[in-house]
N, CA, C and O atoms as a DFTB+ gen file, in Angstrom:
776 C
 N C O
     1  1      41.208      24.227      30.514
     2  2      40.949      23.818      31.877
     3  2      41.770      24.694      32.818
     4  3      42.986      24.811      32.669
     5  1      41.096      25.307      33.783
     6  2      41.755      26.112      34.801
     7  2      41.959      25.279      36.053
     8  3      41.061      24.556      36.485
     9  1      43.154      25.388      36.634
    10  2      43.390      24.660      37.874
    11  2      44.463      25.370      38.684
    12  3      45.328      26.037      38.116
    13  1      44.416      25.232      40.014
    14  2      45.505      25.769      40.837
    15  2      46.746      24.889      40.692
    16  3      46.649      23.749      40.239
    17  1      47.903      25.410      41.073
    18  2      49.158      24.692      40.874
    19  2      49.224      23.378      41.643
    20  3      49.971      22.477      41.261
    21  1      48.460      23.256      42.712
    22  2      48.515      22.028      43.512
    23  2      47.597      20.924      42.993
    24  3      47.643      19.800      43.494
    25  1      46.767      21.227      41.999
    26  2      45.841      20.231      41.464
    27  2      46.568      19.252      40.540
    28  3      47.468      19.643      39.796
    29  1      46.173      17.977      40.594
    30  2      46.764      16.947      39.731
    31  2      45.866      16.619      38.531
    32  3      46.174      15.715      37.755
    33  1      44.756      17.353      38.380
    34  2      43.866      17.101      37.237
    35  2      44.608      17.275      35.931
    36  3      45.507      18.108      35.816
    37  1      44.223      16.481      34.948
    38  2      44.833      16.541      33.622
    39  2      43.786      17.053      32.628
    40  3      42.602      16.742      32.757
    41  1      44.223      17.842      31.633
    42  2      43.265      18.323      30.631
    43  2      42.811      17.196      29.712
    44  3      43.531      16.222      29.492
    45  1      41.601      17.351      29.181
    46  2      41.107      16.416      28.165
    47  2      41.830      16.687      26.859
    48  3      42.391      17.769      26.691
    49  1      41.836      15.741      25.929
    50  2      42.481      15.964      24.633
    51  2      41.933      17.228      23.953
    52  3      40.721      17.417      23.859
    53  1      42.835      18.075      23.489
    54  2      42.461      19.314      22.814
    55  2      42.129      20.458      23.754
    56  3      41.832      21.562      23.297
    57  1      42.171      20.219      25.052
    58  2      41.825      21.248      26.028
    59  2      43.091      21.973      26.480
    60  3      44.097      21.339      26.798
    61  1      43.035      23.298      26.506
    62  2      44.143      24.116      26.958
    63  2      44.198      24.094      28.476
    64  3      43.167      24.229      29.136
    65  1      45.391      23.925      29.035
    66  2      45.544      23.904      30.494
    67  2      46.150      25.224      30.961
    68  3      47.193      25.652      30.468
    69  1      45.478      25.860      31.920
    70  2      45.985      27.072      32.544
    71  2      46.133      26.807      34.031
    72  3      45.163      26.468      34.709
    73  1      47.343      26.961      34.534
    74  2      47.613      26.804      35.957
    75  2      47.616      28.200      36.547
    76  3      48.369      29.064      36.097
    77  1      46.777      28.430      37.554
    78  2      46.585      29.785      38.042
    79  2      46.463      29.822      39.546
    80  3      45.612      29.156      40.136
    81  1      47.331      30.614      40.160
    82  2      47.244      30.904      41.588
    83  2      47.029      32.406      41.697
    84  3      47.990      33.168      41.591
    85  1      45.773      32.861      41.910
    86  2      45.483      34.289      41.843
    87  2      46.052      35.120      42.986
    88  3      46.172      36.336      42.842
    89  1      46.403      34.514      44.109
    90  2      46.883      35.311      45.231
    91  2      45.834      36.339      45.597
    92  3      44.654      36.010      45.718
    93  1      46.251      37.576      45.774
    94  2      45.315      38.646      46.141
    95  2      44.800      39.411      44.928
    96  3      44.026      40.356      45.083
    97  1      45.212      39.023      43.729
    98  2      44.794      39.766      42.539
    99  2      43.531      39.166      41.942
   100  3      43.134      38.047      42.267
   101  1      42.906      39.946      41.055
   102  2      41.657      39.549      40.410
   103  2      41.957      38.645      39.227
   104  3      42.947      38.855      38.527
   105  1      41.120      37.644      38.991
   106  2      41.233      36.850      37.784
   107  2      41.450      35.380      38.022
   108  3      42.538      34.864      37.768
   109  1      40.433      34.695      38.506
   110  2      40.535      33.246      38.687
   111  2      39.985      32.505      37.480
   112  3      40.156      31.292      37.362
   113  1      39.325      33.228      36.584
   114  2      38.722      32.595      35.425
   115  2      37.301      32.138      35.676
   116  3      36.610      31.719      34.747
   117  1      36.856      32.212      36.917
   118  2      35.514      31.754      37.261
   119  2      34.503      32.898      37.322
   120  3      33.297      32.657      37.379
   121  1      34.984      34.135      37.310
   122  2      34.082      35.279      37.315
   123  2      33.488      35.441      35.916
   124  3      34.160      35.169      34.921
   125  1      32.237      35.880      35.839
   126  2      31.537      36.004      34.556
   127  2      32.304      36.868      33.561
   128  3      32.352      36.544      32.374
   129  1      32.901      37.953      34.022
   130  2      33.582      38.852      33.093
   131  2      34.870      38.229      32.560
   132  3      35.177      38.368      31.376
   133  1      35.619      37.552      33.409
   134  2      36.842      36.888      32.953
   135  2      36.492      35.761      31.986
   136  3      37.171      35.574      30.977
   137  1      35.449      35.018      32.288
   138  2      35.013      33.938      31.415
   139  2      34.656      34.436      30.029
   140  3      35.001      33.795      29.036
   141  1      33.968      35.572      29.940
   142  2      33.625      36.152      28.639
   143  2      34.897      36.495      27.867
   144  3      35.010      36.192      26.679
   145  1      35.849      37.126      28.547
   146  2      37.110      37.489      27.890
   147  2      37.827      36.248      27.366
   148  3      38.341      36.262      26.247
   149  1      37.870      35.182      28.152
   150  2      38.533      33.947      27.720
   151  2      37.855      33.366      26.481
   152  3      38.529      32.912      25.556
   153  1      36.526      33.382      26.462
   154  2      35.807      32.867      25.291
   155  2      36.108      33.694      24.039
   156  3      36.214      33.149      22.941
   157  1      36.244      35.004      24.209
   158  2      36.566      35.860      23.065
   159  2      37.998      35.617      22.578
   160  3      38.255      35.668      21.376
   161  1      38.923      35.357      23.492
   162  2      40.294      35.028      23.089
   163  2      40.309      33.773      22.229
   164  3      41.000      33.714      21.212
   165  1      39.548      32.779      22.644
   166  2      39.480      31.534      21.878
   167  2      38.821      31.787      20.524
   168  3      39.310      31.318      19.496
   169  1      37.731      32.515      20.525
   170  2      36.985      32.765      19.285
   171  2      37.826      33.492      18.240
   172  3      37.729      33.188      17.051
   173  1      38.641      34.439      18.663
   174  2      39.406      35.279      17.735
   175  2      40.886      34.890      17.672
   176  3      41.707      35.666      17.184
   177  1      41.230      33.702      18.159
   178  2      42.642      33.282      18.222
   179  2      43.276      33.262      16.833
   180  3      42.587      33.140      15.820
   181  1      44.594      33.384      16.809
   182  2      45.310      33.355      15.529
   183  2      45.114      32.023      14.821
   184  3      45.140      30.963      15.447
   185  1      44.921      32.089      13.534
   186  2      44.789      30.867      12.732
   187  2      45.952      30.823      11.747
   188  3      46.945      30.140      11.999
   189  1      45.846      31.541      10.631
   190  2      46.918      31.502       9.634
   191  2      47.890      32.675       9.772
   192  3      49.033      32.586       9.325
   193  1      47.448      33.765      10.383
   194  2      48.298      34.943      10.535
   195  2      48.466      35.271      12.018
   196  3      47.571      34.998      12.817
   197  1      49.609      35.857      12.389
   198  2      49.801      36.248      13.792
   199  2      48.788      37.310      14.203
   200  3      48.364      38.128      13.387
   201  1      48.412      37.289      15.454
   202  2      47.518      38.301      16.020
   203  2      48.102      38.747      17.356
   204  3      48.546      37.927      18.159
   205  1      48.095      40.054      17.580
   206  2      48.659      40.609      18.800
   207  2      47.557      40.818      19.838
   208  3      46.380      40.951      19.504
   209  1      47.973      40.842      21.107
   210  2      47.032      40.950      22.227
   211  2      47.550      41.926      23.264
   212  3      48.727      41.902      23.626
   213  1      46.661      42.785      23.738
   214  2      46.941      43.669      24.868
   215  2      45.860      43.446      25.913
   216  3      44.669      43.500      25.609
   217  1      46.286      43.194      27.148
   218  2      45.356      43.030      28.271
   219  2      45.545      44.207      29.217
   220  3      46.592      44.343      29.850
   221  1      44.533      45.049      29.309
   222  2      44.570      46.226      30.180
   223  2      43.857      45.873      31.479
   224  3      42.661      45.582      31.467
   225  1      44.565      45.895      32.583
   226  2      44.014      45.486      33.866
   227  2      44.180      43.984      34.043
   228  3      43.194      43.269      34.223
   229  1      45.416      43.499      33.993
   230  2      45.704      42.060      33.862
   231  2      45.372      41.215      35.077
   232  3      45.219      40.000      34.951
   233  1      45.257      41.827      36.259
   234  2      44.964      41.014      37.449
   235  2      45.977      39.901      37.613
   236  3      47.171      40.172      37.738
   237  1      45.534      38.664      37.617
   238  2      46.408      37.504      37.822
   239  2      47.212      37.137      36.579
   240  3      48.073      36.259      36.641
   241  1      46.948      37.791      35.459
   242  2      47.642      37.496      34.213
   243  2      46.963      36.437      33.373
   244  3      47.507      36.011      32.354
   245  1      45.786      36.009      33.780
   246  2      45.110      34.886      33.118
   247  2      44.894      35.109      31.627
   248  3      45.095      34.182      30.843
   249  1      44.494      36.302      31.210
   250  2      44.210      36.530      29.791
   251  2      45.491      36.562      28.964
   252  3      45.531      36.013      27.863
   253  1      46.535      37.199      29.484
   254  2      47.813      37.226      28.766
   255  2      48.386      35.823      28.634
   256  3      48.899      35.456      27.577
   257  1      48.302      35.043      29.699
   258  2      48.821      33.666      29.677
   259  2      48.024      32.824      28.691
   260  3      48.602      32.102      27.879
   261  1      46.703      32.910      28.758
   262  2      45.860      32.173      27.813
   263  2      46.162      32.608      26.388
   264  3      46.243      31.773      25.488
   265  1      46.329      33.917      26.176
   266  2      46.639      34.425      24.845
   267  2      47.940      33.856      24.299
   268  3      48.007      33.458      23.136
   269  1      48.974      33.816      25.135
   270  2      50.255      33.257      24.700
   271  2      50.107      31.782      24.345
   272  3      50.677      31.319      23.357
   273  1      49.345      31.044      25.148
   274  2      49.155      29.612      24.882
   275  2      48.310      29.378      23.628
   276  3      48.428      28.337      22.981
   277  1      47.461      30.345      23.288
   278  2      46.634      30.229      22.090
   279  2      47.361      30.690      20.827
   280  3      46.843      30.547      19.720
   281  1      48.561      31.241      20.997
   282  2      49.359      31.634      19.839
   283  2      49.379      33.116      19.512
   284  3      49.944      33.500      18.488
   285  1      48.781      33.964      20.342
   286  2      48.865      35.403      20.112
   287  2      50.324      35.848      20.278
   288  3      51.046      35.335      21.132
   289  1      50.739      36.801      19.456
   290  2      52.084      37.352      19.593
   291  2      52.155      38.668      18.811
   292  3      51.701      38.728      17.668
   293  1      52.713      39.709      19.405
   294  2      53.155      39.748      20.788
   295  2      51.974      39.818      21.755
   296  3      50.854      40.161      21.376
   297  1      52.257      39.485      23.006
   298  2      51.264      39.568      24.079
   299  2      51.815      40.524      25.122
   300  3      52.913      40.330      25.644
   301  1      51.040      41.557      25.419
   302  2      51.422      42.516      26.449
   303  2      50.261      42.704      27.403
   304  3      49.097      42.594      27.020
   305  1      50.600      42.993      28.668
   306  2      49.565      43.199      29.681
   307  2      50.100      44.144      30.743
   308  3      51.296      44.165      31.033
   309  1      49.193      44.925      31.318
   310  2      49.608      45.778      32.430
   311  2      48.477      45.956      33.426
   312  3      47.304      45.732      33.128
   313  1      48.875      46.366      34.613
   314  2      47.948      46.633      35.705
   315  2      48.604      47.678      36.595
   316  3      49.830      47.761      36.668
   317  1      47.795      48.463      37.260
   318  2      48.311      49.489      38.168
   319  2      48.778      48.885      39.489
   320  3      49.654      49.448      40.146
   321  1      48.215      47.759      39.886
   322  2      48.471      47.134      41.182
   323  2      49.790      46.353      41.180
   324  3      49.951      45.440      40.371
   325  1      50.739      46.689      42.067
   326  2      52.010      45.960      42.093
   327  2      51.836      44.481      42.445
   328  3      52.611      43.644      41.981
   329  1      50.837      44.152      43.253
   330  2      50.581      42.748      43.598
   331  2      50.142      41.963      42.361
   332  3      50.518      40.803      42.195
   333  1      49.350      42.592      41.496
   334  2      48.946      41.945      40.250
   335  2      50.164      41.604      39.407
   336  3      50.245      40.513      38.842
   337  1      51.100      42.521      39.319
   338  2      52.302      42.273      38.527
   339  2      53.087      41.093      39.097
   340  3      53.540      40.232      38.343
   341  1      53.249      41.046      40.395
   342  2      53.977      39.950      41.029
   343  2      53.295      38.610      40.752
   344  3      53.946      37.642      40.358
   345  1      51.985      38.566      40.959
   346  2      51.223      37.330      40.764
   347  2      51.226      36.921      39.290
   348  3      51.411      35.745      38.976
   349  1      51.026      37.871      38.393
   350  2      51.003      37.557      36.961
   351  2      52.342      37.000      36.501
   352  3      52.383      36.048      35.721
   353  1      53.437      37.582      36.975
   354  2      54.765      37.070      36.594
   355  2      54.957      35.638      37.088
   356  3      55.474      34.790      36.359
   357  1      54.544      35.372      38.321
   358  2      54.666      34.016      38.859
   359  2      53.814      33.036      38.057
   360  3      54.258      31.926      37.764
   361  1      52.606      33.434      37.703
   362  2      51.720      32.567      36.918
   363  2      52.266      32.335      35.507
   364  3      52.113      31.244      34.957
   365  1      52.896      33.346      34.926
   366  2      53.499      33.179      33.595
   367  2      54.620      32.143      33.651
   368  3      54.769      31.339      32.730
   369  1      55.404      32.158      34.723
   370  2      56.480      31.174      34.888
   371  2      55.896      29.774      35.035
   372  3      56.350      28.840      34.374
   373  1      54.885      29.621      35.905
   374  2      54.253      28.312      36.128
   375  2      53.730      27.731      34.814
   376  3      53.795      26.522      34.595
   377  1      53.210      28.600      33.940
   378  2      52.607      28.161      32.677
   379  2      53.602      28.082      31.520
   380  3      53.225      27.742      30.399
   381  1      54.857      28.392      31.787
   382  2      55.879      28.283      30.753
   383  2      55.807      29.325      29.657
   384  3      56.272      29.084      28.543
   385  1      55.226      30.491      29.957
   386  2      55.108      31.533      28.930
   387  2      55.773      32.846      29.344
   388  3      55.496      33.895      28.762
   389  1      56.649      32.790      30.347
   390  2      57.280      34.015      30.855
   391  2      58.043      34.770      29.765
   392  3      58.122      35.998      29.795
   393  1      58.602      34.036      28.806
   394  2      59.350      34.669      27.718
   395  2      58.440      35.153      26.596
   396  3      58.881      35.889      25.713
   397  1      57.175      34.747      26.624
   398  2      56.236      35.063      25.538
   399  2      55.317      36.226      25.847
   400  3      54.601      36.698      24.964
   401  1      55.321      36.699      27.084
   402  2      54.437      37.797      27.466
   403  2      55.247      38.933      28.081
   404  3      56.227      38.702      28.790
   405  1      54.830      40.141      27.804
   406  2      55.454      41.312      28.425
   407  2      54.457      41.857      29.439
   408  3      53.394      42.359      29.075
   409  1      54.815      41.751      30.714
   410  2      53.959      42.194      31.812
   411  2      54.611      43.403      32.473
   412  3      55.822      43.421      32.695
   413  1      53.802      44.411      32.786
   414  2      54.378      45.574      33.452
   415  2      53.353      46.265      34.335
   416  3      52.145      46.074      34.196
   417  1      53.871      47.072      35.245
   418  2      53.009      47.909      36.080
   419  2      52.833      49.227      35.350
   420  3      53.807      49.874      34.963
   421  1      51.575      49.617      35.165
   422  2      51.286      50.838      34.414
   423  2      49.922      51.369      34.826
   424  3      48.991      50.597      35.061
   425  1      49.809      52.678      34.913
   426  2      48.543      53.350      35.169
   427  2      47.966      53.754      33.814
   428  3      48.569      54.557      33.103
   429  1      46.807      53.208      33.450
   430  2      46.179      53.514      32.169
   431  2      46.058      55.016      31.954
   432  3      46.309      55.507      30.854
   433  1      45.678      55.744      32.987
   434  2      45.476      57.186      32.876
   435  2      46.747      57.978      32.644
   436  3      46.675      59.162      32.314
   437  1      47.914      57.361      32.808
   438  2      49.196      58.046      32.590
   439  2      49.858      57.657      31.268
   440  3      50.931      58.159      30.934
   441  1      49.221      56.772      30.528
   442  2      49.751      56.421      29.210
   443  2      49.569      57.600      28.269
   444  3      48.603      58.350      28.407
   445  1      50.483      57.783      27.307
   446  2      50.248      58.836      26.317
   447  2      48.996      58.508      25.500
   448  3      48.679      57.339      25.277
   449  1      48.299      59.539      25.063
   450  2      47.104      59.309      24.238
   451  2      47.464      58.598      22.946
   452  3      46.795      57.643      22.551
   453  1      48.516      59.059      22.288
   454  2      48.946      58.435      21.033
   455  2      49.754      57.181      21.340
   456  3      50.434      57.097      22.363
   457  1      49.666      56.213      20.438
   458  2      50.368      54.949      20.641
   459  2      50.805      54.401      19.293
   460  3      49.985      54.257      18.386
   461  1      52.098      54.091      19.152
   462  2      52.592      53.524      17.901
   463  2      52.201      52.068      17.749
   464  3      51.862      51.614      16.656
   465  1      52.251      51.339      18.858
   466  2      51.909      49.910      18.830
   467  2      50.394      49.752      18.960
   468  3      49.789      50.236      19.917
   469  1      49.792      49.071      17.987
   470  2      48.359      48.780      18.035
   471  2      48.172      47.281      17.987
   472  3      49.015      46.561      17.452
   473  1      47.068      46.807      18.544
   474  2      46.863      45.375      18.746
   475  2      45.611      44.893      18.021
   476  3      44.642      45.631      17.844
   477  1      45.668      43.635      17.610
   478  2      44.523      43.009      16.951
   479  2      43.382      42.779      17.925
   480  3      42.213      42.898      17.561
   481  1      43.725      42.445      19.174
   482  2      42.703      42.216      20.190
   483  2      43.128      42.911      21.474
   484  3      44.245      42.722      21.955
   485  1      42.236      43.708      22.019
   486  2      42.486      44.395      23.283
   487  2      41.398      43.977      24.262
   488  3      40.209      44.086      23.961
   489  1      41.804      43.501      25.425
   490  2      40.872      43.184      26.516
   491  2      41.018      44.261      27.578
   492  3      42.130      44.570      28.006
   493  1      39.905      44.828      28.001
   494  2      39.905      45.818      29.071
   495  2      38.834      45.407      30.072
   496  3      37.662      45.758      29.934
   497  1      39.257      44.661      31.075
   498  2      38.359      44.183      32.135
   499  2      38.547      45.142      33.306
   500  3      39.311      44.881      34.235
   501  1      37.820      46.269      33.231
   502  2      38.037      47.391      34.145
   503  2      36.719      47.895      34.719
   504  3      35.637      47.470      34.312
   505  1      36.838      48.802      35.666
   506  2      35.645      49.431      36.234
   507  2      35.028      50.392      35.228
   508  3      35.709      50.918      34.347
   509  1      33.742      50.605      35.375
   510  2      32.955      51.488      34.508
   511  2      33.618      52.847      34.306
   512  3      33.783      53.293      33.171
   513  1      34.003      53.512      35.407
   514  2      34.569      54.863      35.305
   515  2      35.803      54.894      34.413
   516  3      35.947      55.796      33.588
   517  1      36.687      53.927      34.567
   518  2      37.898      53.877      33.744
   519  2      37.566      53.634      32.274
   520  3      38.144      54.271      31.393
   521  1      36.648      52.726      32.012
   522  2      36.285      52.425      30.628
   523  2      35.732      53.654      29.912
   524  3      35.998      53.857      28.728
   525  1      34.973      54.465      30.622
   526  2      34.386      55.663      30.012
   527  2      35.397      56.807      29.949
   528  3      35.517      57.476      28.923
   529  1      36.116      57.029      31.035
   530  2      37.069      58.141      31.099
   531  2      38.255      57.949      30.146
   532  3      38.755      58.919      29.576
   533  1      38.698      56.722      29.975
   534  2      39.914      56.459      29.194
   535  2      39.623      55.850      27.817
   536  3      40.450      55.120      27.270
   537  1      38.464      56.148      27.271
   538  2      38.073      55.603      25.968
   539  2      39.133      55.849      24.901
   540  3      39.517      54.920      24.190
   541  1      39.610      57.078      24.777
   542  2      40.594      57.395      23.728
   543  2      41.890      56.633      23.916
   544  3      42.462      56.145      22.941
   545  1      42.367      56.518      25.145
   546  2      43.614      55.781      25.383
   547  2      43.448      54.305      25.003
   548  3      44.350      53.696      24.426
   549  1      42.298      53.751      25.332
   550  2      42.038      52.344      25.000
   551  2      41.938      52.178      23.484
   552  3      42.582      51.299      22.913
   553  1      41.135      53.017      22.834
   554  2      40.920      52.892      21.393
   555  2      42.182      53.146      20.572
   556  3      42.355      52.560      19.504
   557  1      43.058      54.011      21.061
   558  2      44.287      54.307      20.332
   559  2      45.285      53.154      20.363
   560  3      46.350      53.239      19.752
   561  1      44.950      52.084      21.066
   562  2      45.801      50.890      21.105
   563  2      45.215      49.737      20.283
   564  3      45.783      48.646      20.237
   565  1      44.076      49.991      19.639
   566  2      43.379      48.972      18.862
   567  2      43.589      49.199      17.376
   568  3      43.415      50.316      16.889
   569  1      43.965      48.141      16.645
   570  2      44.120      48.240      15.192
   571  2      42.772      48.429      14.520
   572  3      41.737      48.032      15.055
   573  1      42.792      49.032      13.357
   574  2      41.578      49.108      12.547
   575  2      41.141      47.683      12.215
   576  3      41.954      46.869      11.776
   577  1      39.875      47.384      12.420
   578  2      39.374      46.034      12.217
   579  2      39.612      45.125      13.398
   580  3      39.215      43.960      13.376
   581  1      40.263      45.646      14.441
   582  2      40.566      44.850      15.629
   583  2      39.349      44.639      16.509
   584  3      38.299      45.249      16.307
   585  1      39.512      43.767      17.485
   586  2      38.437      43.420      18.408
   587  2      38.768      43.975      19.790
   588  3      39.870      43.782      20.304
   589  1      37.799      44.663      20.379
   590  2      37.925      45.198      21.731
   591  2      36.934      44.475      22.619
   592  3      35.733      44.476      22.350
   593  1      37.435      43.856      23.677
   594  2      36.590      43.142      24.631
   595  2      36.528      43.979      25.905
   596  3      37.547      44.224      26.551
   597  1      35.327      44.411      26.254
   598  2      35.112      45.231      27.447
   599  2      34.365      44.407      28.485
   600  3      33.333      43.805      28.189
   601  1      34.892      44.386      29.696
   602  2      34.287      43.581      30.752
   603  2      34.479      44.285      32.092
   604  3      35.125      45.330      32.172
   605  1      33.909      43.698      33.138
   606  2      33.972      44.301      34.460
   607  2      32.867      45.325      34.670
   608  3      32.970      46.181      35.549
   609  1      31.809      45.241      33.867
   610  2      30.763      46.266      33.833
   611  2      29.492      45.737      34.482
   612  3      29.026      44.643      34.162
   613  1      28.946      46.512      35.384
   614  2      27.650      46.156      35.965
   615  2      26.587      46.274      34.877
   616  3      26.645      47.171      34.037
   617  1      25.636      45.377      34.899
   618  2      24.593      45.339      33.875
   619  2      23.912      46.694      33.710
   620  3      23.634      47.108      32.584
   621  1      23.642      47.386      34.805
   622  2      22.944      48.674      34.749
   623  2      23.800      49.779      34.129
   624  3      23.272      50.825      33.751
   625  1      25.133      49.559      34.016
   626  2      26.034      50.557      33.429
   627  2      26.423      50.223      31.989
   628  3      27.057      51.030      31.308
   629  1      26.047      49.050      31.539
   630  2      26.534      48.588      30.238
   631  2      26.049      49.460      29.086
   632  3      26.817      49.714      28.157
   633  1      24.808      49.926      29.112
   634  2      24.280      50.750      28.012
   635  2      25.123      52.003      27.817
   636  3      25.359      52.413      26.680
   637  1      25.579      52.619      28.904
   638  2      26.401      53.829      28.798
   639  2      27.763      53.505      28.189
   640  3      28.274      54.273      27.375
   641  1      28.356      52.369      28.577
   642  2      29.647      51.969      28.011
   643  2      29.471      51.669      26.523
   644  3      30.266      52.116      25.696
   645  1      28.442      50.920      26.192
   646  2      28.191      50.578      24.786
   647  2      28.024      51.840      23.950
   648  3      28.621      51.959      22.880
   649  1      27.228      52.770      24.424
   650  2      26.989      54.017      23.697
   651  2      28.297      54.787      23.484
   652  3      28.543      55.300      22.392
   653  1      29.128      54.869      24.512
   654  2      30.405      55.584      24.427
   655  2      31.289      55.001      23.332
   656  3      31.868      55.744      22.539
   657  1      31.394      53.682      23.284
   658  2      32.292      53.046      22.315
   659  2      31.680      53.009      20.911
   660  3      32.407      53.086      19.922
   661  1      30.385      52.894      20.818
   662  2      29.759      52.932      19.490
   663  2      29.862      54.326      18.884
   664  3      30.033      54.456      17.672
   665  1      29.760      55.371      19.703
   666  2      29.937      56.737      19.204
   667  2      31.371      56.969      18.735
   668  3      31.634      57.873      17.941
   669  1      32.289      56.151      19.230
   670  2      33.698      56.269      18.839
   671  2      34.031      55.411      17.623
   672  3      35.197      55.306      17.242
   673  1      33.018      54.795      17.010
   674  2      33.234      54.078      15.771
   675  2      33.301      52.570      15.868
   676  3      33.698      51.915      14.904
   677  1      32.930      52.000      16.990
   678  2      32.937      50.552      17.128
   679  2      31.528      49.994      16.964
   680  3      30.536      50.695      17.164
   681  1      31.463      48.723      16.596
   682  2      30.191      48.025      16.458
   683  2      30.220      46.831      17.399
   684  3      31.188      46.070      17.411
   685  1      29.164      46.664      18.187
   686  2      29.118      45.526      19.104
   687  2      28.809      44.253      18.328
   688  3      27.854      44.205      17.553
   689  1      29.625      43.221      18.542
   690  2      29.446      41.930      17.877
   691  2      28.836      40.891      18.796
   692  3      28.134      39.991      18.335
   693  1      29.095      41.006      20.097
   694  2      28.614      40.013      21.052
   695  2      28.486      40.658      22.420
   696  3      29.216      41.592      22.754
   697  1      27.554      40.150      23.199
   698  2      27.371      40.625      24.561
   699  2      26.838      39.464      25.395
   700  3      26.099      38.612      24.902
   701  1      27.222      39.450      26.643
   702  2      26.744      38.383      27.524
   703  2      26.586      38.944      28.930
   704  3      27.461      39.642      29.441
   705  1      25.474      38.630      29.530
   706  2      25.226      39.017      30.907
   707  2      25.154      37.781      31.787
   708  3      24.684      36.724      31.368
   709  1      25.622      37.933      32.993
   710  2      25.520      36.860      33.980
   711  2      25.413      37.509      35.343
   712  3      26.314      38.227      35.779
   713  1      24.299      37.249      36.013
   714  2      24.071      37.896      37.296
   715  2      24.020      39.399      37.106
   716  3      23.292      39.895      36.247
   717  1      24.785      40.123      37.899
   718  2      24.784      41.585      37.815
   719  2      25.791      42.131      36.800
   720  3      25.917      43.347      36.658
   721  1      26.510      41.253      36.093
   722  2      27.582      41.668      35.200
   723  2      27.201      41.519      33.730
   724  3      26.413      40.647      33.364
   725  1      27.777      42.387      32.891
   726  2      27.614      42.275      31.445
   727  2      28.935      42.651      30.778
   728  3      29.634      43.559      31.229
   729  1      29.263      41.952      29.712
   730  2      30.483      42.187      28.939
   731  2      30.114      42.297      27.470
   732  3      29.048      41.844      27.054
   733  1      31.001      42.900      26.686
   734  2      30.742      43.039      25.261
   735  2      32.004      42.958      24.434
   736  3      33.087      43.312      24.898
   737  1      31.861      42.488      23.201
   738  2      32.960      42.455      22.239
   739  2      32.588      43.371      21.085
   740  3      31.484      43.285      20.547
   741  1      33.497      44.236      20.710
   742  2      33.268      45.254      19.695
   743  2      34.334      45.150      18.608
   744  3      35.452      44.704      18.865
   745  1      33.975      45.567      17.385
   746  2      34.958      45.605      16.301
   747  2      35.135      47.046      15.858
   748  3      34.174      47.806      15.737
   749  1      36.393      47.402      15.618
   750  2      36.732      48.729      15.121
   751  2      36.397      48.801      13.634
   752  3      36.795      47.930      12.860
   753  1      35.666      49.838      13.239
   754  2      35.316      49.995      11.829
   755  2      35.776      51.333      11.256
   756  3      35.778      51.508      10.038
   757  1      36.158      52.263      12.096
   758  2      36.610      53.557      11.614
   759  2      38.104      53.530      11.285
   760  3      38.845      52.704      11.818
   761  1      38.541      54.430      10.411
   762  2      39.981      54.534      10.129
   763  2      40.751      54.866      11.400
   764  3      40.225      55.521      12.300
   765  1      42.005      54.409      11.470
   766  2      42.847      54.709      12.638
   767  2      43.128      56.204      12.695
   768  3      43.302      56.868      11.672
   769  1      43.168      56.713      13.927
   770  2      43.543      58.114      14.132
   771  2      45.064      58.191      14.201
   772  3      45.717      57.290      14.726
   773  1      45.595      59.225      13.691
   774  2      47.056      59.432      13.762
   775  2      47.364      60.622      14.607
   776  3      48.533      60.962      14.791
């Protein structure tokens, strides 16, 4: 259940509660692309073994916070926008997960191509151009067999994004469109690059 900090609503039994004040950043949980990402986090949540999470383009921090509450560890998230970092940190405190998530300001395009830390699940809710231009940087952060959730894509651009990631060795497992938006979940099947 998503609610602003001033709401007195209580979650139903078994329902996860996320308190979220988005401020000026993206990510209220009500947008089609954010909703798809949240459903994928729940679907692939840790059961018997730990699973790590990286959120690229964190906005309000909703995915990192939800991931921490679902048991992902470690949980890391970044965004280029300084306002997103401020809002995400405040939301992490409100939700009691400030110690469980690592939030930082980072430009995806300035990250090194190679990455020692790889994640079981990577969410990239970004614009089309970034998803296509930074494919290698995104993929180099995903473990072999890991799940990559791509969102923030206009329906008319989704085929190009899908083709780019499938040519890089991923297989699409799920896709959902709503209005003008489409999102997809992919699994890594190729050996990791070193």
